[in-house]
Amino acid sequence: QVQLVESGGGLVQAGGSLRLSCAASGSIFSIKDMGWYRQAPGKQREFVAAISSSGSTRYGDSVKGRFAISRDNAQNTVYLQMNSLKPEDTAVYYCKVVAAPDTLWYDFWGQGTQVTVSS
């Protein structure tokens, strides 16, 4: 199977920056999309950003122009650079990877990393 390890969360003041990382390991035949979602207390999980294997990116409306997603295919790692953070960005951030451990594609999720933005 595929394991995802996230890192980089923490506490930051409004206007600050954080960089999240998510490394995939295990039995990986191929990886397609890699992305990030977030979930604030009492709210549904929300799409943040995604990047395809060819490098095409897409973002949720609330983070466009502030967040940037990138990936290192050699390291099976996806990054989320978060700038101009706002208190409403506070949430648990989850990495999601669409990968094929064999011949079928599956969604794999990380354990989540807390991001807290103070005002």
mmCIF file with all atom_site columns, C-alpha atoms in Angstrom:
data_model
loop_
_atom_site.group_PDB
_atom_site.id
_atom_site.type_symbol
_atom_site.label_atom_id
_atom_site.label_alt_id
_atom_site.label_comp_id
_atom_site.label_asym_id
_atom_site.label_entity_id
_atom_site.label_seq_id
_atom_site.pdbx_PDB_ins_code
_atom_site.Cartn_x
_atom_site.Cartn_y
_atom_site.Cartn_z
_atom_site.occupancy
_atom_site.B_iso_or_equiv
_atom_site.pdbx_formal_charge
_atom_site.auth_seq_id
_atom_site.auth_comp_id
_atom_site.auth_asym_id
_atom_site.auth_atom_id
_atom_site.pdbx_PDB_model_num
ATOM 1   C CA . GLN A 1 1   ? 0.000   0.000  0.000   1.00 0.00 ? 1   GLN A CA 1
ATOM 2   C CA . VAL A 1 2   ? 0.838   3.681  -0.055  1.00 0.00 ? 2   VAL A CA 1
ATOM 3   C CA . GLN A 1 3   ? 1.709   5.715  3.022   1.00 0.00 ? 3   GLN A CA 1
ATOM 4   C CA . LEU A 1 4   ? 1.584   9.505  3.178   1.00 0.00 ? 4   LEU A CA 1
ATOM 5   C CA . VAL A 1 5   ? 3.549   11.517 5.724   1.00 0.00 ? 5   VAL A CA 1
ATOM 6   C CA . GLU A 1 6   ? 2.703   15.201 6.094   1.00 0.00 ? 6   GLU A CA 1
ATOM 7   C CA . SER A 1 7   ? 4.781   17.858 7.771   1.00 0.00 ? 7   SER A CA 1
ATOM 8   C CA . GLY A 1 8   ? 5.095   21.617 8.051   1.00 0.00 ? 8   GLY A CA 1
ATOM 9   C CA . GLY A 1 9   ? 1.977   22.628 9.939   1.00 0.00 ? 9   GLY A CA 1
ATOM 10  C CA . GLY A 1 10  ? 2.060   24.912 12.942  1.00 0.00 ? 10  GLY A CA 1
ATOM 11  C CA . LEU A 1 11  ? 1.060   28.243 14.432  1.00 0.00 ? 11  LEU A CA 1
ATOM 12  C CA . VAL A 1 12  ? 1.638   31.432 12.486  1.00 0.00 ? 12  VAL A CA 1
ATOM 13  C CA . GLN A 1 13  ? 0.430   35.010 12.686  1.00 0.00 ? 13  GLN A CA 1
ATOM 14  C CA . ALA A 1 14  ? -1.892  36.454 10.080  1.00 0.00 ? 14  ALA A CA 1
ATOM 15  C CA . GLY A 1 15  ? 0.076   37.555 7.044   1.00 0.00 ? 15  GLY A CA 1
ATOM 16  C CA . GLY A 1 16  ? 2.715   34.914 7.605   1.00 0.00 ? 16  GLY A CA 1
ATOM 17  C CA . SER A 1 17  ? 3.710   31.886 5.571   1.00 0.00 ? 17  SER A CA 1
ATOM 18  C CA . LEU A 1 18  ? 3.965   28.145 5.999   1.00 0.00 ? 18  LEU A CA 1
ATOM 19  C CA . ARG A 1 19  ? 5.083   25.338 3.720   1.00 0.00 ? 19  ARG A CA 1
ATOM 20  C CA . LEU A 1 20  ? 3.456   21.931 3.943   1.00 0.00 ? 20  LEU A CA 1
ATOM 21  C CA . SER A 1 21  ? 5.045   18.751 2.605   1.00 0.00 ? 21  SER A CA 1
ATOM 22  C CA . CYS A 1 22  ? 3.568   15.338 1.914   1.00 0.00 ? 22  CYS A CA 1
ATOM 23  C CA . ALA A 1 23  ? 5.788   12.409 1.011   1.00 0.00 ? 23  ALA A CA 1
ATOM 24  C CA . ALA A 1 24  ? 4.367   9.226  -0.464  1.00 0.00 ? 24  ALA A CA 1
ATOM 25  C CA . SER A 1 25  ? 6.075   5.896  0.100   1.00 0.00 ? 25  SER A CA 1
ATOM 26  C CA . GLY A 1 26  ? 5.381   2.206  -0.122  1.00 0.00 ? 26  GLY A CA 1
ATOM 27  C CA . SER A 1 27  ? 4.281   0.083  -3.014  1.00 0.00 ? 27  SER A CA 1
ATOM 28  C CA . ILE A 1 28  ? 3.822   2.714  -5.706  1.00 0.00 ? 28  ILE A CA 1
ATOM 29  C CA . PHE A 1 29  ? 3.552   1.812  -9.355  1.00 0.00 ? 29  PHE A CA 1
ATOM 30  C CA . SER A 1 30  ? 2.470   5.270  -10.436 1.00 0.00 ? 30  SER A CA 1
ATOM 31  C CA . ILE A 1 31  ? 1.072   8.532  -9.046  1.00 0.00 ? 31  ILE A CA 1
ATOM 32  C CA . LYS A 1 32  ? -1.439  10.718 -10.820 1.00 0.00 ? 32  LYS A CA 1
ATOM 33  C CA . ASP A 1 33  ? -2.864  13.745 -9.065  1.00 0.00 ? 33  ASP A CA 1
ATOM 34  C CA . MET A 1 34  ? -1.519  15.028 -5.747  1.00 0.00 ? 34  MET A CA 1
ATOM 35  C CA . GLY A 1 35  ? -3.373  17.597 -3.719  1.00 0.00 ? 35  GLY A CA 1
ATOM 36  C CA . TRP A 1 36  ? -4.431  19.208 -0.503  1.00 0.00 ? 36  TRP A CA 1
ATOM 37  C CA . TYR A 1 37  ? -7.750  19.524 1.293   1.00 0.00 ? 37  TYR A CA 1
ATOM 38  C CA . ARG A 1 38  ? -8.580  21.152 4.597   1.00 0.00 ? 38  ARG A CA 1
ATOM 39  C CA . GLN A 1 39  ? -11.205 20.853 7.267   1.00 0.00 ? 39  GLN A CA 1
ATOM 40  C CA . ALA A 1 40  ? -11.992 23.486 9.862   1.00 0.00 ? 40  ALA A CA 1
ATOM 41  C CA . PRO A 1 41  ? -13.927 22.627 13.032  1.00 0.00 ? 41  PRO A CA 1
ATOM 42  C CA . GLY A 1 42  ? -17.625 22.221 12.311  1.00 0.00 ? 42  GLY A CA 1
ATOM 43  C CA . LYS A 1 43  ? -17.128 22.513 8.546   1.00 0.00 ? 43  LYS A CA 1
ATOM 44  C CA . GLN A 1 44  ? -16.942 20.093 5.636   1.00 0.00 ? 44  GLN A CA 1
ATOM 45  C CA . ARG A 1 45  ? -13.655 19.123 4.079   1.00 0.00 ? 45  ARG A CA 1
ATOM 46  C CA . GLU A 1 46  ? -12.728 21.696 1.442   1.00 0.00 ? 46  GLU A CA 1
ATOM 47  C CA . PHE A 1 47  ? -10.587 21.419 -1.691  1.00 0.00 ? 47  PHE A CA 1
ATOM 48  C CA . VAL A 1 48  ? -7.463  23.581 -1.518  1.00 0.00 ? 48  VAL A CA 1
ATOM 49  C CA . ALA A 1 49  ? -5.195  22.726 -4.445  1.00 0.00 ? 49  ALA A CA 1
ATOM 50  C CA . ALA A 1 50  ? -4.147  19.904 -6.759  1.00 0.00 ? 50  ALA A CA 1
ATOM 51  C CA . ILE A 1 51  ? -1.396  19.202 -9.252  1.00 0.00 ? 51  ILE A CA 1
ATOM 52  C CA . SER A 1 52  ? -1.366  16.616 -12.012 1.00 0.00 ? 52  SER A CA 1
ATOM 53  C CA . SER A 1 53  ? 1.539   14.403 -13.002 1.00 0.00 ? 53  SER A CA 1
ATOM 54  C CA . SER A 1 54  ? 2.249   16.808 -15.872 1.00 0.00 ? 54  SER A CA 1
ATOM 55  C CA . GLY A 1 55  ? 2.299   19.828 -13.564 1.00 0.00 ? 55  GLY A CA 1
ATOM 56  C CA . SER A 1 56  ? -1.114  21.342 -14.237 1.00 0.00 ? 56  SER A CA 1
ATOM 57  C CA . THR A 1 57  ? -2.457  23.050 -11.146 1.00 0.00 ? 57  THR A CA 1
ATOM 58  C CA . ARG A 1 58  ? -5.837  24.124 -9.851  1.00 0.00 ? 58  ARG A CA 1
ATOM 59  C CA . TYR A 1 59  ? -6.856  25.958 -6.715  1.00 0.00 ? 59  TYR A CA 1
ATOM 60  C CA . GLY A 1 60  ? -9.855  26.571 -4.555  1.00 0.00 ? 60  GLY A CA 1
ATOM 61  C CA . ASP A 1 61  ? -11.247 30.073 -4.884  1.00 0.00 ? 61  ASP A CA 1
ATOM 62  C CA . SER A 1 62  ? -10.414 30.999 -1.312  1.00 0.00 ? 62  SER A CA 1
ATOM 63  C CA . VAL A 1 63  ? -6.664  30.401 -1.768  1.00 0.00 ? 63  VAL A CA 1
ATOM 64  C CA . LYS A 1 64  ? -6.032  31.567 -5.340  1.00 0.00 ? 64  LYS A CA 1
ATOM 65  C CA . GLY A 1 65  ? -3.159  34.008 -5.515  1.00 0.00 ? 65  GLY A CA 1
ATOM 66  C CA . ARG A 1 66  ? -1.946  33.144 -2.014  1.00 0.00 ? 66  ARG A CA 1
ATOM 67  C CA . PHE A 1 67  ? -1.124  29.428 -2.106  1.00 0.00 ? 67  PHE A CA 1
ATOM 68  C CA . ALA A 1 68  ? 1.109   27.561 -4.540  1.00 0.00 ? 68  ALA A CA 1
ATOM 69  C CA . ILE A 1 69  ? 1.258   23.815 -5.038  1.00 0.00 ? 69  ILE A CA 1
ATOM 70  C CA . SER A 1 70  ? 4.249   21.992 -6.475  1.00 0.00 ? 70  SER A CA 1
ATOM 71  C CA . ARG A 1 71  ? 5.584   18.451 -6.630  1.00 0.00 ? 71  ARG A CA 1
ATOM 72  C CA . ASP A 1 72  ? 8.824   16.538 -6.885  1.00 0.00 ? 72  ASP A CA 1
ATOM 73  C CA . ASN A 1 73  ? 8.086   13.433 -8.909  1.00 0.00 ? 73  ASN A CA 1
ATOM 74  C CA . ALA A 1 74  ? 11.457  11.866 -8.147  1.00 0.00 ? 74  ALA A CA 1
ATOM 75  C CA . GLN A 1 75  ? 10.719  12.097 -4.415  1.00 0.00 ? 75  GLN A CA 1
ATOM 76  C CA . ASN A 1 76  ? 6.957   11.411 -4.691  1.00 0.00 ? 76  ASN A CA 1
ATOM 77  C CA . THR A 1 77  ? 6.420   14.563 -2.668  1.00 0.00 ? 77  THR A CA 1
ATOM 78  C CA . VAL A 1 78  ? 3.902   17.373 -2.943  1.00 0.00 ? 78  VAL A CA 1
ATOM 79  C CA . TYR A 1 79  ? 4.293   20.794 -1.392  1.00 0.00 ? 79  TYR A CA 1
ATOM 80  C CA . LEU A 1 80  ? 1.897   23.588 -0.495  1.00 0.00 ? 80  LEU A CA 1
ATOM 81  C CA . GLN A 1 81  ? 3.403   27.031 -0.053  1.00 0.00 ? 81  GLN A CA 1
ATOM 82  C CA . MET A 1 82  ? 0.940   29.151 1.874   1.00 0.00 ? 82  MET A CA 1
ATOM 83  C CA . ASN A 1 83  ? 1.457   32.915 1.903   1.00 0.00 ? 83  ASN A CA 1
ATOM 84  C CA . SER A 1 84  ? -0.567  35.821 3.260   1.00 0.00 ? 84  SER A CA 1
ATOM 85  C CA . LEU A 1 85  ? -2.260  33.484 5.686   1.00 0.00 ? 85  LEU A CA 1
ATOM 86  C CA . LYS A 1 86  ? -5.546  34.521 7.243   1.00 0.00 ? 86  LYS A CA 1
ATOM 87  C CA . PRO A 1 87  ? -7.271  33.312 10.411  1.00 0.00 ? 87  PRO A CA 1
ATOM 88  C CA . GLU A 1 88  ? -9.889  31.645 8.195   1.00 0.00 ? 88  GLU A CA 1
ATOM 89  C CA . ASP A 1 89  ? -7.147  29.406 6.801   1.00 0.00 ? 89  ASP A CA 1
ATOM 90  C CA . THR A 1 90  ? -7.014  27.690 10.186  1.00 0.00 ? 90  THR A CA 1
ATOM 91  C CA . ALA A 1 91  ? -7.804  24.017 9.654   1.00 0.00 ? 91  ALA A CA 1
ATOM 92  C CA . VAL A 1 92  ? -6.395  20.525 9.530   1.00 0.00 ? 92  VAL A CA 1
ATOM 93  C CA . TYR A 1 93  ? -4.752  20.111 6.139   1.00 0.00 ? 93  TYR A CA 1
ATOM 94  C CA . TYR A 1 94  ? -4.872  16.710 4.470   1.00 0.00 ? 94  TYR A CA 1
ATOM 95  C CA . CYS A 1 95  ? -2.760  15.457 1.622   1.00 0.00 ? 95  CYS A CA 1
ATOM 96  C CA . LYS A 1 96  ? -4.484  13.333 -1.014  1.00 0.00 ? 96  LYS A CA 1
ATOM 97  C CA . VAL A 1 97  ? -2.717  11.258 -3.626  1.00 0.00 ? 97  VAL A CA 1
ATOM 98  C CA . VAL A 1 98  ? -4.208  9.310  -6.495  1.00 0.00 ? 98  VAL A CA 1
ATOM 99  C CA . ALA A 1 99  ? -1.850  6.390  -6.896  1.00 0.00 ? 99  ALA A CA 1
ATOM 100 C CA . ALA A 1 100 ? -1.662  2.913  -8.320  1.00 0.00 ? 100 ALA A CA 1
ATOM 101 C CA . PRO A 1 101 ? 0.028   0.394  -6.041  1.00 0.00 ? 101 PRO A CA 1
ATOM 102 C CA . ASP A 1 102 ? -0.768  -2.157 -8.716  1.00 0.00 ? 102 ASP A CA 1
ATOM 103 C CA . THR A 1 103 ? -2.867  -1.772 -11.868 1.00 0.00 ? 103 THR A CA 1
ATOM 104 C CA . LEU A 1 104 ? -5.779  0.065  -10.264 1.00 0.00 ? 104 LEU A CA 1
ATOM 105 C CA . TRP A 1 105 ? -6.016  3.678  -9.089  1.00 0.00 ? 105 TRP A CA 1
ATOM 106 C CA . TYR A 1 106 ? -6.912  4.524  -5.500  1.00 0.00 ? 106 TYR A CA 1
ATOM 107 C CA . ASP A 1 107 ? -7.214  7.640  -3.346  1.00 0.00 ? 107 ASP A CA 1
ATOM 108 C CA . PHE A 1 108 ? -4.838  7.765  -0.410  1.00 0.00 ? 108 PHE A CA 1
ATOM 109 C CA . TRP A 1 109 ? -5.056  10.304 2.412   1.00 0.00 ? 109 TRP A CA 1
ATOM 110 C CA . GLY A 1 110 ? -2.530  11.583 4.898   1.00 0.00 ? 110 GLY A CA 1
ATOM 111 C CA . GLN A 1 111 ? -3.167  11.811 8.616   1.00 0.00 ? 111 GLN A CA 1
ATOM 112 C CA . GLY A 1 112 ? -3.546  15.583 8.546   1.00 0.00 ? 112 GLY A CA 1
ATOM 113 C CA . THR A 1 113 ? -1.458  18.437 9.865   1.00 0.00 ? 113 THR A CA 1
ATOM 114 C CA . GLN A 1 114 ? -2.822  21.342 11.901  1.00 0.00 ? 114 GLN A CA 1
ATOM 115 C CA . VAL A 1 115 ? -2.420  24.883 10.632  1.00 0.00 ? 115 VAL A CA 1
ATOM 116 C CA . THR A 1 116 ? -3.427  27.649 13.008  1.00 0.00 ? 116 THR A CA 1
ATOM 117 C CA . VAL A 1 117 ? -3.367  31.304 11.989  1.00 0.00 ? 117 VAL A CA 1
ATOM 118 C CA . SER A 1 118 ? -3.678  33.834 14.780  1.00 0.00 ? 118 SER A CA 1
ATOM 119 C CA . SER A 1 119 ? -5.095  37.307 14.259  1.00 0.00 ? 119 SER A CA 1
#
